[in-house]
């Protein structure tokens, strides 16, 4: 009964938060969350038919008429009837073997006037563990407004109560201190039974978001240009949300996240988590809206002030092209063992609202522009002039190696596929141990503005997912009653549904009218993964010097032999 109790607790907490806005919180609400199991009048009959007195609660697994597998009574920390350790997802059907996906990623059609530059900002991977379940864009002034945890990089003052002045004066995790922008997204968790500090708090366990939070292996933040012409500067404090946190309920009109694997980024998934073969990491990608209405930094539904360009790069009438944020997040997580419900290798999923069941289609990202004006001008000039600028160092502090060139359609370098027959329900097999160098993606070179955004080389002996050294415990910021802000933004919170499936949202979305299985463009269709380079220059010289030395000895021997022959003659 624990999953049901957790859901009831989360619902009661939301009711209490709503009451807090207008009055005092009533006492004793928590006691209403408890659930008990009562035997029915049919128990005796069921026992005579060979069923136990608990109406099948202690059975192993059974199957319904459609052949769908349902867990038995032991669901704690495992794949249960609704999946996941909290009972509300994910399930095996949420995963797909990336090696069986047909290459589907295409880049924009560039014209001669395209702005082809790339500006990269490096802001870390949230290694300091800054989390909360607020959403300053959608629910300013409301504690636990997101009902799920976010990773934050960039601005370090991001919470529901932060004012514009707070953001402007905050520290930043970005290498270039002129970038105090905030970048955030739902955390990824392993369904492995780990009790994080948020296990008993709103946004965490009581919302059904359970398990170990995984620190990304790499986060790449690229700003790219427009396929048809130049871009203009973003206004200060522009707010953009992309994707739909409620897409499982609302429909996919605003869904805008892509899932793939390193070495396979010419294959993108929207409604499945990828099962990656050994030596390949999970990649989630967001392409943000790249057109701005020219006057507003936000809108009532947080969407209509920005829009997506069409496939030719045209913005809607009255909108201006701005630099497009392409956010790519890489995780060193192993493909889950589907045959045993994730017992051997755990399932993974993004945090979500309780009713969204941790579906991958609900993935989303948020951005607030807090670049200083001089750095924003530098970004615009860089992109319009076709240059590559900004911080290009990878997360380990070194420059990524030059990307190899590959013919479009060329197969990858024989990565080892998951075991099984290739169906989404097959177990990928043992993915433990050190990962070799990442395979090279065979993707067409159609998107020059994404050049250079490759992931760093794979390293030997990678850390276990989510257990990077120095990983801080989650910072809980959503356990107090909400405080209303005396601002227009705070008054606007809760008046509209930013995740609603309205016509305006559908019209601007690149996925409007598309089925849930359709793939979205990746962060870089032309990106290939660099291969691992082992050993330094001294090692390389030590391995190469015997060859020329041996050649010299052979030549000396030939000369000596000729002289001996001449002397004997």
Coordinates of N, CA and C in Angstrom, one line a residue, residues 89-259:
X89 N 6.0 4.3 -12.3 CA 6.8 4.3 -13.5 C 8.3 4.5 -13.1
X90 N 9.2 4.3 -14.0 CA 9.0 3.8 -15.4 C 8.7 2.4 -15.5
X91 N 8.4 1.9 -16.7 CA 8.1 0.5 -17.0 C 9.0 0.1 -18.2
X92 N 9.1 -1.2 -18.5 CA 10.0 -1.7 -19.5 C 9.6 -1.1 -20.9
X93 N 8.3 -0.9 -21.1 CA 7.8 -0.4 -22.4 C 8.3 1.0 -22.7
X94 N 8.8 1.7 -21.7 CA 9.4 3.0 -21.9 C 10.8 3.0 -22.5
X95 N 11.4 1.9 -22.7 CA 12.7 1.8 -23.2 C 12.7 1.2 -24.6
X96 N 13.7 1.6 -25.4 CA 13.9 1.1 -26.8 C 15.4 0.9 -27.1
X97 N 15.7 -0.2 -27.7 CA 17.1 -0.5 -28.1 C 17.5 0.5 -29.2
X98 N 18.5 1.4 -29.0 CA 18.9 2.4 -29.9 C 19.5 1.7 -31.2
X99 N 20.0 0.5 -31.1 CA 20.6 -0.1 -32.3 C 19.6 -0.5 -33.3
X100 N 18.3 -0.6 -32.9 CA 17.2 -1.0 -33.8 C 16.5 0.2 -34.4
X101 N 16.9 1.5 -34.0 CA 16.3 2.7 -34.5 C 16.9 3.1 -35.9
X102 N 16.1 3.3 -36.8 CA 16.5 3.8 -38.1 C 17.1 5.2 -38.0
X103 N 18.2 5.5 -38.6 CA 18.7 6.9 -38.5 C 17.6 7.9 -39.0
X104 N 17.4 8.9 -38.2 CA 16.3 9.8 -38.6 C 16.6 11.3 -38.3
X105 N 17.8 11.6 -37.9 CA 18.1 13.0 -37.6 C 18.5 13.8 -38.8
X106 N 17.9 14.9 -39.0 CA 18.2 15.8 -40.2 C 18.5 17.2 -39.6
X107 N 19.4 17.8 -40.3 CA 19.7 19.2 -39.9 C 18.9 20.2 -40.7
X108 N 19.0 21.5 -40.4 CA 18.3 22.5 -41.1 C 18.8 22.7 -42.5
X109 N 18.0 23.3 -43.4 CA 18.4 23.6 -44.7 C 19.1 25.0 -44.7
X110 N 20.4 25.0 -44.8 CA 21.1 26.3 -44.7 C 21.1 27.0 -46.1
X111 N 21.0 28.4 -46.0 CA 21.1 29.2 -47.2 C 22.5 29.9 -47.1
X112 N 22.7 30.7 -48.2 CA 24.0 31.4 -48.3 C 24.1 32.4 -47.2
X113 N 23.0 32.9 -46.7 CA 23.0 34.0 -45.7 C 23.0 33.5 -44.2
X114 N 23.0 32.2 -44.1 CA 22.9 31.6 -42.8 C 24.0 32.1 -41.8
X115 N 23.6 32.2 -40.5 CA 24.6 32.6 -39.5 C 25.1 31.3 -38.9
X116 N 26.3 30.9 -39.2 CA 26.8 29.6 -39.0 C 27.7 29.4 -37.8
X117 N 27.9 30.5 -37.0 CA 28.8 30.4 -35.9 C 28.2 29.6 -34.7
X118 N 29.0 29.3 -33.7 CA 28.6 28.7 -32.5 C 29.3 29.3 -31.3
X119 N 28.5 29.7 -30.3 CA 29.1 30.2 -29.1 C 28.8 29.2 -28.0
X120 N 29.8 28.8 -27.3 CA 29.7 27.8 -26.3 C 30.0 28.3 -24.9
X121 N 29.1 28.0 -23.9 CA 29.4 28.4 -22.6 C 29.5 27.1 -21.7
X122 N 30.5 27.1 -20.9 CA 30.7 25.9 -20.1 C 30.4 26.2 -18.6
X123 N 29.4 25.5 -18.0 CA 28.9 25.9 -16.7 C 28.9 24.7 -15.8
X124 N 29.7 23.6 -16.1 CA 29.8 22.5 -15.2 C 28.6 21.5 -15.4
X125 N 28.5 20.5 -14.4 CA 27.5 19.5 -14.5 C 26.7 19.4 -13.2
X126 N 26.6 20.5 -12.5 CA 26.0 20.5 -11.2 C 26.7 19.6 -10.2
X127 N 28.0 19.6 -10.3 CA 28.8 18.7 -9.4 C 28.7 19.1 -8.0
X128 N 28.3 20.4 -7.7 CA 28.1 20.8 -6.3 C 26.7 20.5 -5.8
X129 N 25.9 19.8 -6.6 CA 24.6 19.3 -6.1 C 23.6 20.4 -5.7
X130 N 23.3 21.3 -6.6 CA 22.3 22.3 -6.4 C 21.0 21.8 -7.0
X131 N 20.0 21.5 -6.1 CA 18.7 21.0 -6.5 C 17.6 21.7 -5.8
X132 N 16.4 21.8 -6.4 CA 15.2 22.1 -5.6 C 14.0 21.7 -6.5
X133 N 12.8 21.8 -6.0 CA 11.6 21.4 -6.7 C 10.8 22.6 -7.0
X134 N 11.5 23.8 -7.1 CA 10.8 25.0 -7.5 C 10.8 25.2 -9.0
X135 N 10.1 26.2 -9.5 CA 10.2 26.6 -10.9 C 9.9 28.1 -11.0
X136 N 11.0 28.8 -11.0 CA 10.9 30.3 -11.0 C 10.2 30.9 -12.2
X137 N 10.2 30.2 -13.3 CA 9.5 30.7 -14.5 C 8.0 30.4 -14.4
X138 N 7.7 29.1 -14.2 CA 6.3 28.7 -14.2 C 5.5 29.1 -12.9
X139 N 6.2 29.0 -11.8 CA 5.5 29.2 -10.5 C 6.4 30.1 -9.6
X140 N 6.6 31.4 -10.0 CA 7.5 32.3 -9.2 C 6.8 32.5 -7.8
X141 N 7.6 32.4 -6.7 CA 7.0 32.7 -5.4 C 6.4 31.5 -4.8
X142 N 6.3 30.4 -5.5 CA 5.6 29.2 -4.9 C 6.7 28.1 -4.7
X143 N 6.8 27.7 -3.4 CA 7.7 26.6 -3.0 C 7.1 25.3 -3.6
X144 N 8.1 24.4 -4.1 CA 7.7 23.1 -4.7 C 6.7 23.3 -5.8
X145 N 6.9 24.4 -6.6 CA 6.0 24.6 -7.8 C 6.1 23.6 -8.9
X146 N 7.3 22.9 -8.9 CA 7.5 21.9 -10.0 C 7.0 20.5 -9.6
X147 N 7.0 20.2 -8.3 CA 6.7 18.9 -7.8 C 7.7 17.8 -8.3
X148 N 8.8 18.2 -8.7 CA 9.9 17.3 -9.0 C 11.2 18.1 -9.0
X149 N 12.3 17.4 -8.8 CA 13.6 18.0 -8.6 C 14.3 18.4 -9.9
X150 N 15.0 19.5 -9.9 CA 15.7 20.0 -11.0 C 17.2 20.1 -10.7
X151 N 18.0 19.8 -11.7 CA 19.5 20.1 -11.7 C 19.6 21.5 -12.1
X152 N 20.5 22.3 -11.5 CA 20.8 23.7 -11.9 C 22.3 23.8 -12.3
X153 N 22.6 24.5 -13.4 CA 23.9 25.0 -13.7 C 23.8 26.4 -14.0
X154 N 24.9 27.1 -13.9 CA 24.9 28.6 -14.2 C 24.6 29.3 -12.9
X155 N 23.5 30.1 -12.9 CA 23.1 30.9 -11.8 C 22.9 30.1 -10.5
X156 N 23.5 30.5 -9.4 CA 23.5 29.8 -8.2 C 22.4 30.3 -7.2
X157 N 21.6 31.3 -7.6 CA 20.6 31.8 -6.7 C 19.2 31.4 -7.1
X158 N 19.1 30.4 -8.0 CA 17.8 30.1 -8.6 C 16.9 29.3 -7.6
X159 N 15.9 29.9 -7.2 CA 14.8 29.3 -6.4 C 13.5 30.1 -6.6
X160 N 12.4 29.6 -6.1 CA 11.1 30.3 -6.4 C 11.1 31.7 -5.9
X161 N 11.9 32.1 -4.9 CA 11.8 33.4 -4.3 C 12.8 34.4 -4.9
X162 N 13.7 34.0 -5.8 CA 14.7 34.8 -6.4 C 14.1 35.9 -7.2
X163 N 14.5 37.1 -6.9 CA 14.1 38.3 -7.8 C 15.1 38.5 -8.9
X164 N 14.7 39.4 -9.8 CA 15.6 39.7 -10.9 C 17.0 40.2 -10.4
X165 N 16.9 41.0 -9.3 CA 18.1 41.5 -8.7 C 18.9 40.4 -8.1
X166 N 18.3 39.4 -7.5 CA 19.0 38.3 -6.9 C 19.8 37.5 -8.0
X167 N 19.1 37.3 -9.2 CA 19.8 36.6 -10.3 C 21.0 37.4 -10.8
X168 N 20.8 38.7 -10.9 CA 21.8 39.6 -11.5 C 23.1 39.6 -10.5
X169 N 22.8 39.5 -9.2 CA 23.9 39.6 -8.3 C 24.5 38.3 -7.8
X170 N 24.0 37.2 -8.3 CA 24.4 35.9 -7.9 C 25.7 35.4 -8.4
X171 N 26.2 34.4 -7.8 CA 27.4 33.7 -8.3 C 26.9 32.8 -9.5
X172 N 27.9 32.4 -10.3 CA 27.6 31.5 -11.4 C 28.6 30.4 -11.5
X173 N 28.2 29.2 -11.9 CA 29.1 28.1 -12.1 C 29.8 28.1 -13.5
X174 N 29.4 29.1 -14.3 CA 29.9 29.2 -15.7 C 31.4 29.7 -15.6
X175 N 32.2 29.2 -16.5 CA 33.6 29.6 -16.6 C 33.7 31.1 -16.9
X176 N 32.9 31.6 -17.9 CA 32.8 33.0 -18.2 C 31.9 33.6 -17.2
X177 N 32.4 34.4 -16.3 CA 31.5 35.0 -15.3 C 30.5 36.1 -15.8
X178 N 30.7 36.4 -17.1 CA 29.7 37.3 -17.7 C 28.4 36.5 -18.0
X179 N 28.4 35.2 -17.9 CA 27.2 34.4 -18.1 C 26.6 34.0 -16.7
X180 N 25.6 34.7 -16.2 CA 24.9 34.3 -15.0 C 23.5 33.7 -15.3
X181 N 23.4 33.3 -16.5 CA 22.1 32.7 -16.9 C 21.8 31.4 -16.1
X182 N 20.6 31.1 -16.0 CA 20.2 29.8 -15.3 C 19.7 28.8 -16.3
X183 N 20.2 27.6 -16.1 CA 19.9 26.5 -17.0 C 19.4 25.3 -16.1
X184 N 18.2 24.8 -16.2 CA 17.8 23.7 -15.4 C 16.9 22.8 -16.1
X185 N 16.8 21.5 -15.5 CA 16.1 20.4 -16.1 C 15.8 19.4 -15.1
X186 N 14.8 18.5 -15.3 CA 14.6 17.5 -14.2 C 15.7 16.5 -14.1
X187 N 16.0 16.1 -12.8 CA 17.1 15.2 -12.6 C 16.8 13.9 -13.1
X188 N 17.8 13.1 -13.4 CA 17.7 11.7 -13.8 C 18.0 10.8 -12.6
X189 N 17.2 9.8 -12.4 CA 17.4 9.0 -11.2 C 17.5 7.5 -11.6
X190 N 18.3 6.8 -10.9 CA 18.3 5.3 -10.9 C 17.3 4.7 -10.0
X191 N 16.5 3.8 -10.4 CA 15.5 3.2 -9.6 C 16.1 2.0 -8.8
X192 N 17.1 2.4 -7.9 CA 17.9 1.4 -7.3 C 17.7 1.3 -5.8
X193 N 16.6 1.9 -5.3 CA 16.3 1.9 -3.8 C 17.1 2.8 -3.0
X194 N 18.0 3.6 -3.5 CA 18.8 4.6 -2.8 C 17.8 5.6 -2.2
X195 N 18.1 6.0 -0.9 CA 17.3 7.0 -0.2 C 18.0 8.3 -0.3
X196 N 17.7 9.2 -1.2 CA 18.3 10.5 -1.2 C 17.7 11.3 -0.1
X197 N 18.3 12.5 0.2 CA 17.8 13.4 1.3 C 16.4 13.9 1.0
X198 N 15.9 13.8 -0.2 CA 14.6 14.3 -0.5 C 13.5 13.2 -0.5
X199 N 13.9 12.0 0.0 CA 13.0 10.9 0.0 C 11.7 11.1 0.7
X200 N 11.7 11.9 1.7 CA 10.5 12.2 2.5 C 10.0 13.6 2.4
X201 N 10.4 14.3 1.3 CA 10.0 15.7 1.1 C 9.3 15.9 -0.1
X202 N 8.5 17.0 -0.2 CA 7.8 17.4 -1.5 C 8.9 17.5 -2.6
X203 N 8.5 17.1 -3.8 CA 9.4 17.1 -4.9 C 10.2 15.8 -5.1
X204 N 10.3 15.1 -3.9 CA 11.1 13.9 -3.9 C 10.2 12.7 -3.8
X205 N 10.5 11.9 -2.7 CA 9.8 10.6 -2.6 C 8.3 10.7 -2.4
X206 N 7.8 11.7 -1.7 CA 6.4 11.7 -1.5 C 5.6 12.1 -2.8
X207 N 6.4 12.6 -3.8 CA 5.7 12.8 -5.1 C 6.0 11.6 -6.1
X208 N 6.6 10.6 -5.6 CA 6.9 9.4 -6.4 C 8.2 9.5 -7.2
X209 N 9.0 10.5 -6.8 CA 10.4 10.7 -7.4 C 11.4 10.1 -6.5
X210 N 11.7 8.8 -6.7 CA 12.6 8.1 -5.8 C 13.8 7.5 -6.5
X211 N 14.8 7.3 -5.7 CA 16.0 6.7 -6.3 C 17.2 7.6 -6.3
X212 N 18.3 7.1 -6.7 CA 19.6 7.8 -6.7 C 19.7 8.9 -7.8
X213 N 20.0 10.1 -7.5 CA 20.1 11.2 -8.5 C 21.5 11.0 -9.2
X214 N 21.5 11.0 -10.5 CA 22.7 10.8 -11.3 C 23.3 12.1 -11.7
X215 N 24.5 12.4 -11.4 CA 25.2 13.6 -11.8 C 25.6 13.4 -13.3
X216 N 25.3 14.3 -14.2 CA 25.7 14.2 -15.6 C 27.2 14.0 -15.7
X217 N 27.6 13.3 -16.8 CA 29.0 13.1 -17.1 C 29.5 14.3 -17.9
X218 N 28.6 15.0 -18.6 CA 28.9 16.1 -19.4 C 27.7 16.9 -19.7
X219 N 27.8 18.3 -19.7 CA 26.7 19.2 -20.1 C 27.3 20.1 -21.2
X220 N 26.8 20.2 -22.3 CA 27.2 21.1 -23.4 C 26.1 22.1 -23.7
X221 N 26.5 23.4 -23.6 CA 25.5 24.5 -23.8 C 26.0 25.3 -25.0
X222 N 25.4 25.1 -26.2 CA 25.8 25.8 -27.4 C 24.7 26.7 -27.8
X223 N 25.1 27.9 -28.3 CA 24.2 28.8 -28.9 C 24.5 28.9 -30.4
X224 N 23.6 28.6 -31.3 CA 23.8 28.5 -32.7 C 23.0 29.5 -33.4
X225 N 23.2 29.6 -34.7 CA 22.6 30.6 -35.6 C 21.3 30.2 -36.2
X226 N 20.9 31.0 -37.2 CA 19.7 30.8 -38.0 C 20.0 30.4 -39.4
X227 N 19.3 29.4 -40.0 CA 19.6 28.9 -41.3 C 19.4 29.9 -42.5
X228 N 18.7 31.0 -42.2 CA 18.4 32.0 -43.3 C 19.1 33.3 -43.2
X229 N 19.5 33.7 -42.0 CA 20.2 35.0 -41.8 C 20.7 35.2 -40.5
X230 N 21.0 36.5 -40.1 CA 21.6 36.8 -38.9 C 20.7 36.7 -37.7
X231 N 21.3 36.7 -36.5 CA 20.5 36.6 -35.3 C 20.7 38.0 -34.6
X232 N 19.7 38.3 -33.7 CA 19.8 39.5 -32.9 C 19.9 39.1 -31.4
X233 N 20.3 40.0 -30.6 CA 20.6 39.7 -29.2 C 19.3 39.4 -28.5
X234 N 19.4 38.4 -27.5 CA 18.3 38.1 -26.6 C 18.2 39.3 -25.6
X235 N 17.0 39.6 -25.2 CA 16.8 40.6 -24.2 C 17.2 40.1 -22.8
X236 N 17.7 40.9 -22.0 CA 18.1 40.5 -20.6 C 16.8 39.9 -19.9
X237 N 17.0 38.8 -19.2 CA 16.0 38.1 -18.4 C 14.9 37.5 -19.2
X238 N 15.2 37.2 -20.5 CA 14.3 36.5 -21.4 C 14.1 35.1 -20.8
X239 N 12.9 34.6 -20.6 CA 12.6 33.3 -20.1 C 12.1 32.4 -21.2
X240 N 12.6 31.2 -21.2 CA 12.2 30.2 -22.2 C 12.0 28.8 -21.6
X241 N 10.9 28.2 -21.8 CA 10.7 26.8 -21.4 C 10.5 26.0 -22.7
X242 N 11.1 24.8 -22.8 CA 10.9 24.0 -23.9 C 10.6 22.6 -23.5
X243 N 9.7 21.9 -24.3 CA 9.2 20.7 -23.8 C 7.9 20.9 -23.0
X244 N 7.3 19.8 -22.6 CA 6.1 19.9 -21.8 C 6.1 18.8 -20.6
X245 N 6.2 19.3 -19.4 CA 6.3 18.4 -18.3 C 5.0 17.6 -18.1
X246 N 3.9 17.9 -18.8 CA 2.7 17.2 -18.7 C 2.2 16.6 -20.0
X247 N 3.2 16.3 -20.8 CA 2.9 15.8 -22.2 C 2.2 14.5 -22.2
X248 N 2.4 13.6 -21.2 CA 1.7 12.4 -21.1 C 0.2 12.5 -21.0
X249 N -0.2 13.6 -20.3 CA -1.6 13.9 -20.1 C -2.1 14.9 -21.2
X250 N -1.3 15.9 -21.5 CA -1.7 17.0 -22.4 C -1.7 16.5 -23.9
X251 N -0.8 15.5 -24.2 CA -0.5 15.2 -25.6 C 0.8 15.8 -25.9
X252 N 1.3 15.5 -27.1 CA 2.7 15.8 -27.5 C 2.9 17.0 -28.3
X253 N 1.9 17.9 -28.4 CA 2.1 19.1 -29.2 C 3.3 19.9 -28.8
X254 N 3.6 20.0 -27.5 CA 4.7 20.8 -27.1 C 5.9 20.0 -26.6
X255 N 5.9 18.7 -26.8 CA 7.0 17.8 -26.4 C 8.2 18.2 -27.3
X256 N 9.4 18.3 -26.7 CA 10.5 18.8 -27.4 C 11.8 18.3 -26.8
X257 N 11.9 17.1 -26.4 CA 13.2 16.5 -25.9 C 13.5 15.3 -26.8
X258 N 14.8 15.1 -27.0 CA 15.3 13.9 -27.7 C 16.2 13.1 -26.9
X259 N 16.1 11.8 -27.1 CA 17.0 10.8 -26.3 C 17.8 10.0 -27.3

